[in-house]
Coordinates of C-alpha atoms and ligand atoms in Angstrom, one line a residue:
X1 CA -153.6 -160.7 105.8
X2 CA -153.1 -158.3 102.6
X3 CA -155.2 -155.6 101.2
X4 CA -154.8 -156.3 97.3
X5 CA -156.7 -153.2 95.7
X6 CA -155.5 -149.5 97.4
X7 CA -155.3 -146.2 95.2
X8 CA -152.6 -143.5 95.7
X9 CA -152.0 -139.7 94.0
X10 CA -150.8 -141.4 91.4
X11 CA -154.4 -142.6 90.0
X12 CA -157.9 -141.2 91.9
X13 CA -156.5 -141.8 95.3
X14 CA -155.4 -138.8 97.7
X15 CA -152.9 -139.9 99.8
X16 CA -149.4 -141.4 98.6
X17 CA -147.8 -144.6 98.6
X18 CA -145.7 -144.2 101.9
X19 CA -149.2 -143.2 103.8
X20 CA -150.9 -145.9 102.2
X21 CA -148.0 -148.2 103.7
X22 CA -148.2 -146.4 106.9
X23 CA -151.8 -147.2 107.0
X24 CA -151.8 -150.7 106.6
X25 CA -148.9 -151.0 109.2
X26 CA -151.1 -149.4 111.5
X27 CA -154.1 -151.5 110.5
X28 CA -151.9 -154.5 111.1
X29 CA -151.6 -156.1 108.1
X30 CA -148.5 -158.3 106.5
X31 CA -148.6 -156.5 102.9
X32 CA -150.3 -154.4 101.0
X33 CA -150.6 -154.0 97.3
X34 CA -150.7 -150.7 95.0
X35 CA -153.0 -150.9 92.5
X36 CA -153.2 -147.3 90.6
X37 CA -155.7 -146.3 87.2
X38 CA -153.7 -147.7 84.2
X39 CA -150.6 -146.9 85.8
X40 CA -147.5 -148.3 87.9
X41 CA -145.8 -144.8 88.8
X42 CA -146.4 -145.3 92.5
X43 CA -144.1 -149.0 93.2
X44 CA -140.8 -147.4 94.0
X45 CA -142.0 -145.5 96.6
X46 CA -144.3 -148.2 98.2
X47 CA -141.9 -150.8 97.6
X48 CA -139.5 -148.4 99.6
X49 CA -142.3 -147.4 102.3
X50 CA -143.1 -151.5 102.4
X51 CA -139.8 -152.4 103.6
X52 CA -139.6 -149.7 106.1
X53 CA -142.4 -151.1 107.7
X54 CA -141.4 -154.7 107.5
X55 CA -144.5 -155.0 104.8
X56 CA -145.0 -157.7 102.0
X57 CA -145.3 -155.4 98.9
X58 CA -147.7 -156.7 96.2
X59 CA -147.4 -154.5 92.7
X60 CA -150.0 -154.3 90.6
X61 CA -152.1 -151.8 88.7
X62 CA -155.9 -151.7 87.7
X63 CA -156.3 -151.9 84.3
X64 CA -159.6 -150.5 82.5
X65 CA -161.1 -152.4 79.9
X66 CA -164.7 -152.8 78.8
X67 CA -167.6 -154.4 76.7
X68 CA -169.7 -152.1 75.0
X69 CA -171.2 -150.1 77.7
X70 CA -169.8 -152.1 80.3
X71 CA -166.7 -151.2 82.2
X72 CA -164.3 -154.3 83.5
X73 CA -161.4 -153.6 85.7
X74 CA -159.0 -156.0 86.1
X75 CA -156.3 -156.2 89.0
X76 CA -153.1 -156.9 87.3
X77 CA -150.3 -158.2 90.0
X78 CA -146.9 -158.4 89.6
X79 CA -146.8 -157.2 85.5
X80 CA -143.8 -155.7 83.8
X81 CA -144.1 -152.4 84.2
X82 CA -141.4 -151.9 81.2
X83 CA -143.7 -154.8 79.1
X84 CA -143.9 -152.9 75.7
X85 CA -147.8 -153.6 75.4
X86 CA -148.7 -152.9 78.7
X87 CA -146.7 -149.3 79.1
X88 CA -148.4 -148.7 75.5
X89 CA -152.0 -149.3 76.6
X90 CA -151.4 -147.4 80.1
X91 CA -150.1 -144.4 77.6
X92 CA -152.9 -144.5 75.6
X93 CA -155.3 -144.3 78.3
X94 CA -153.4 -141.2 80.1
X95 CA -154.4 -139.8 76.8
X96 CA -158.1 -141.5 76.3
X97 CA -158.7 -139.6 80.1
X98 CA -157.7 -136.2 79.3
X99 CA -160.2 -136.4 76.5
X100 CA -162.7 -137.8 77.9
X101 CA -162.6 -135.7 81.3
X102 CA -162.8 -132.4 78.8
X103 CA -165.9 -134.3 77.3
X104 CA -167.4 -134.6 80.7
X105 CA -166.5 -130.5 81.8
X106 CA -168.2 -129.8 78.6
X107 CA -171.1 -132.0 79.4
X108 CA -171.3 -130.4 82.9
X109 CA -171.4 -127.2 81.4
X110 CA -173.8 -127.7 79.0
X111 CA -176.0 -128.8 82.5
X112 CA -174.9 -125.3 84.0
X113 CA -171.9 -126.7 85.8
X114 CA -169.2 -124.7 85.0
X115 CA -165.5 -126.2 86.4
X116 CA -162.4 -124.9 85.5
X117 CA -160.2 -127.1 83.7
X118 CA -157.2 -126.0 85.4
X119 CA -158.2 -126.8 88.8
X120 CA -159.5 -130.3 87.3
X121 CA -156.4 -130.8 85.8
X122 CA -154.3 -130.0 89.2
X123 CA -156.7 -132.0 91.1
X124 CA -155.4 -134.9 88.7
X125 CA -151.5 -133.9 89.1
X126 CA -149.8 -136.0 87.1
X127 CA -151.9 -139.1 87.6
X128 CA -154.5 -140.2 84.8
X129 CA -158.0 -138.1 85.3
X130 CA -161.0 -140.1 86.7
X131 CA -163.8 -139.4 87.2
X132 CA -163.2 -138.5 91.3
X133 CA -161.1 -135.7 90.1
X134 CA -163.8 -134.1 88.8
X135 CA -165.9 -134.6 91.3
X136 CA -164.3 -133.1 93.6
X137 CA -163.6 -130.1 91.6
X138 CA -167.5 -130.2 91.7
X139 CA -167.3 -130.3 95.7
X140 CA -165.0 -127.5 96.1
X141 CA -167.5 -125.1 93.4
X142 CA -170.4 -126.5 95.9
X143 CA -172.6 -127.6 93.2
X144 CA -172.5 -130.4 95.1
X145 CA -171.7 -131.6 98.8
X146 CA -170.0 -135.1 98.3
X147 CA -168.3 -136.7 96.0
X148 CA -171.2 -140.0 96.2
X149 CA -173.4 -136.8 95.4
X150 CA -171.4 -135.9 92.0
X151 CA -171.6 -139.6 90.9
X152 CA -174.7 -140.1 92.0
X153 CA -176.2 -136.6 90.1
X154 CA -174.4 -136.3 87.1
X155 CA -171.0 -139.1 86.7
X156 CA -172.2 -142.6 87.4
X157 CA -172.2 -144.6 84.3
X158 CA -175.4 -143.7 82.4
X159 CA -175.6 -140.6 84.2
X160 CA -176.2 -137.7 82.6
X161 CA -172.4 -136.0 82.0
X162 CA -171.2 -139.7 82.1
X163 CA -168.8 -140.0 79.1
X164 CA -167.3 -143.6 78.0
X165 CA -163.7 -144.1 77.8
X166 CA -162.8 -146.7 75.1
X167 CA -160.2 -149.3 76.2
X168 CA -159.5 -152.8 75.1
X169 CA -162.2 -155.8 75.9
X170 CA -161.6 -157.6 79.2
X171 CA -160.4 -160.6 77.5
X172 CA -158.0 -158.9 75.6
X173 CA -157.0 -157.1 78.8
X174 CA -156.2 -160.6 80.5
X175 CA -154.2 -161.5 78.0
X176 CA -152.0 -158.2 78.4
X177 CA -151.7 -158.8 81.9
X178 CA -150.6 -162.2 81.0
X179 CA -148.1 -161.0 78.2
X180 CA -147.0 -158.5 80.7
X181 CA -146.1 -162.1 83.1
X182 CA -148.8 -160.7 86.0
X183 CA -151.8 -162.4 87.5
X184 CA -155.1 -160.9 86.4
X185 CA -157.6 -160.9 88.8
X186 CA -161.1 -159.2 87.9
X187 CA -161.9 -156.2 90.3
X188 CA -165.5 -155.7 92.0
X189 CA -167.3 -157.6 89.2
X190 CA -170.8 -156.7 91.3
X191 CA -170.0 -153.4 92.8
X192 CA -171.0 -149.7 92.4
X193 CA -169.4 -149.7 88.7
X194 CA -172.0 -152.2 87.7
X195 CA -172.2 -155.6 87.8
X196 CA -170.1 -157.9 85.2
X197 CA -171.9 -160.4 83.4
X198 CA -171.3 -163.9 84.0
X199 CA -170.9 -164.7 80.3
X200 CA -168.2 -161.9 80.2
X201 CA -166.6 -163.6 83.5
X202 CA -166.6 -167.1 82.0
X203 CA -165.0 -165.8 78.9
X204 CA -162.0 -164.4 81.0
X205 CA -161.9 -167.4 82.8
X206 CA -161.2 -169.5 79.6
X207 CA -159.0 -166.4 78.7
X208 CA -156.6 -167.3 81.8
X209 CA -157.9 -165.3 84.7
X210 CA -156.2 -166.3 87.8
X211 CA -159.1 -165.0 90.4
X212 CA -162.4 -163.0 91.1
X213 CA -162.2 -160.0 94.3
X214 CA -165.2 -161.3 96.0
X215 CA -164.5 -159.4 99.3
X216 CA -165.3 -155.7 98.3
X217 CA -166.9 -152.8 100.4
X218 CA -169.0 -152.8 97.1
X219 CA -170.2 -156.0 97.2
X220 CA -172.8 -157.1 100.0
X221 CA -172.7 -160.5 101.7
X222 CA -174.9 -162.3 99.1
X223 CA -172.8 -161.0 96.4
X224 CA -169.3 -161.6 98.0
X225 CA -170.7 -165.7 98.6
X226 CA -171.9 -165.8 95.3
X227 CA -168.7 -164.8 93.8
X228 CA -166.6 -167.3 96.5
X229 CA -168.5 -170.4 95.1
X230 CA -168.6 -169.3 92.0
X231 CA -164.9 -169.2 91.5
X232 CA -164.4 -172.6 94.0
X233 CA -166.4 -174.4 91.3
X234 CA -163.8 -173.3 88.8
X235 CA -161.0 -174.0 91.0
X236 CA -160.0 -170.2 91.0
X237 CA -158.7 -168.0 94.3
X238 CA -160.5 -165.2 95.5
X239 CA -159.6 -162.2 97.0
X240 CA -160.5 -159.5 98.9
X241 CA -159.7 -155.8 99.3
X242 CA -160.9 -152.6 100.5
X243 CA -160.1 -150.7 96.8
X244 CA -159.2 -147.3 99.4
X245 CA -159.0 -144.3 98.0
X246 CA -158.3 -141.7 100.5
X247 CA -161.0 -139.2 101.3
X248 CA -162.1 -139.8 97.8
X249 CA -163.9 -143.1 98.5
X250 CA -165.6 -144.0 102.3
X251 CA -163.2 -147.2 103.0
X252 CA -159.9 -147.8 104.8
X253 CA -157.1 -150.1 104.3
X254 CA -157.2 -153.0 105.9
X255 CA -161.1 -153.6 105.8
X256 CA -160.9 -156.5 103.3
X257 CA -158.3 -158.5 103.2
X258 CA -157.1 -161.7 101.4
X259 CA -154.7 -164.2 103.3
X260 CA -151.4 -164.7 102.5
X261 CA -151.6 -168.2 100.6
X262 CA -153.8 -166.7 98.2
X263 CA -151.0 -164.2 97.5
X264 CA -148.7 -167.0 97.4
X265 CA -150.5 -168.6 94.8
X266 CA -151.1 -165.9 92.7
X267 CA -147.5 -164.7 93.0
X268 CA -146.4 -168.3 92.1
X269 CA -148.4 -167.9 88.6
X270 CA -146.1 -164.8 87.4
X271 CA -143.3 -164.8 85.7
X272 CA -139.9 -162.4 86.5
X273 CA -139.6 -160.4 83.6
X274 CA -135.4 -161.4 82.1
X275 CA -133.2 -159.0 84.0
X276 CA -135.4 -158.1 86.6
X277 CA -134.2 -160.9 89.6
X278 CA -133.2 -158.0 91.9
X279 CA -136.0 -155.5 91.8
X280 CA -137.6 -154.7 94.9
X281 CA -140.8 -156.8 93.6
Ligands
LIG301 P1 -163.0 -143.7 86.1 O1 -161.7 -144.4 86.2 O2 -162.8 -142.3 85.7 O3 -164.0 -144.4 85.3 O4 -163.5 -143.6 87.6 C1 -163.7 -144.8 88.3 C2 -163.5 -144.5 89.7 O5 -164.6 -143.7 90.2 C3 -163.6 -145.8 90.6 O6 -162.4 -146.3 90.8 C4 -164.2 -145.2 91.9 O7 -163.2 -144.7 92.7 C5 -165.0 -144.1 91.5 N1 -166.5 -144.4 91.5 C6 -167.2 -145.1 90.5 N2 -168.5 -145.1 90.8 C7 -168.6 -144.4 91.9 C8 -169.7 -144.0 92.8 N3 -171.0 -144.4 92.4 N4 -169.5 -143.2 93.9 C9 -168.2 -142.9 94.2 N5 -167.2 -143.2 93.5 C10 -167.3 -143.9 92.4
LIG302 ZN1 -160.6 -145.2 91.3
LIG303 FE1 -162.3 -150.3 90.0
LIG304 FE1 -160.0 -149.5 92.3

């Protein structure tokens, strides 16, 4: 069994990618995939940490895209990290984050938070600023005593320091992934970050979507079956994952998982960029 959907330091995650290796090692697992915010900075050390631990390494990233005031992420396995639209759009929302998180400080403030930039920005390191960054900047002020608290009080989308961040539409966002020679699989499309349409869904599926994560902590067993049949009628995989994220997020590795012909499959429908045989992935 793999996990498909784990975050790192290198997006909202806390731990890095040779603990989240470690983890699912321990957790018995054949593979695991890395699947950072907009961002594939974390593979050579995974891939690295994967071997060591006789691990399948799956690459990916989770890209952020959205319809009006919906946000879609979508799981993109086995891209081109060099793919000159892909590294673009993962630039420009490094960028889009920074402005937006200094958008959401100054909407906090205006509420009588007060956080200090620096400390949100070293919470972030060098990865792209989400939202859980912030949060827990909120956490360690003690304006709040969880992170669920800060998202449920003031950052869950809608919520009243909630700020948008603009990024391509979903379908367009498939067809990057694509371009980019990955699979794109749509993350959580009825968890905590709100539910997907299934118009929306059925356009990315006509778009070239190559499966749905049904099996998320987020989802609850009526949702997870829902999205299982769904995608059987269409003849697409699904997949399942915990989406872990350290002590930012109450999950661990290992507690969904997809099996390892629907990995196969999916890693069957990419494409090795020209030049790239020998890389570790
Ligand atoms: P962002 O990329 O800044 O929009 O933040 C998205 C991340 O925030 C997700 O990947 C989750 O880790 C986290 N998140 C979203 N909604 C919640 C929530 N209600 N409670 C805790 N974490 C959340
Ligand atoms: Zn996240
Ligand atoms: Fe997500
Ligand atoms: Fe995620």
């Amino acid at each position: 069994m793999i996990d498909l959907h784990t975050h790192t330091v290198h997006s909202d995650g806390t731990t890095t990618p040779t603990e989240n290796a470690a983890l699912a090692a321990a957790a018995g697992l054949a593979g695991i995939a890395l699947t950072d915010h907009d961002t594939t900075d974390g593979w050579d050390e995974m891939a690295a940490a994967c071997q060591r631990h006789g691990l399948a390494f799956v690459p990916g990233l989770e890209l952020s895209t959205e319809r009006g005031e919906d946000s879609v992420h979508l799981l993109g396995y086995w891209v081109d990290p060099d793919h000159t639209g892909l590294a673009a759009e993962c630039d420009r929302l490094r960028n889009e984050r920074t402005r937006r998180a200094q958008e959401i400080c100054d909407r906090l403030a205006a509420l009588g938070v007060e956080l200090s930039w620096g400390r949100v920005t070293a919470l972030a390191g060098a990865a792209p600023i989400g939202r859980p960054h912030i949060a827990a900047a909120m956490v360690e002020r003690g304006v709040v005593p969880d992170i669920t608290a800060a998202f449920d009080g003031y950052l869950a989308d809608g919520g009243p320091a909630w700020v948008a961040k603009h990024a391509l539409d979903p379908v367009d966002g498939v067809a990057l992934i694509r371009d980019a020679g990955g699979a794109a699989v749509l993350a959580h499309p009825g968890g905590p970050e709100g539910a997907v349409t299934l118009d929306i869904v059925s356009e990315l599926v006509t778009a070239g979507l190559h499966g749905i994560e049904a099996d998320h902590p987020g989802h609850d067993v009526a949702a997870a079956g829902f999205w299982r049949a769904w995608a059987r009628e269409r003849g697409l995989p699904t997949t399942g994952a915990s989406d872990f994220h350290g002590t930012n997020k109450d999950v661990h590795i290992g507690m969904r998982h997809t099996p390892r012909a629907v990995v196969d499959a999916l890693h069957e429908a990419t494409v090795v960029p020209a030049g790239k045989e020998g890389v570790p992935w």
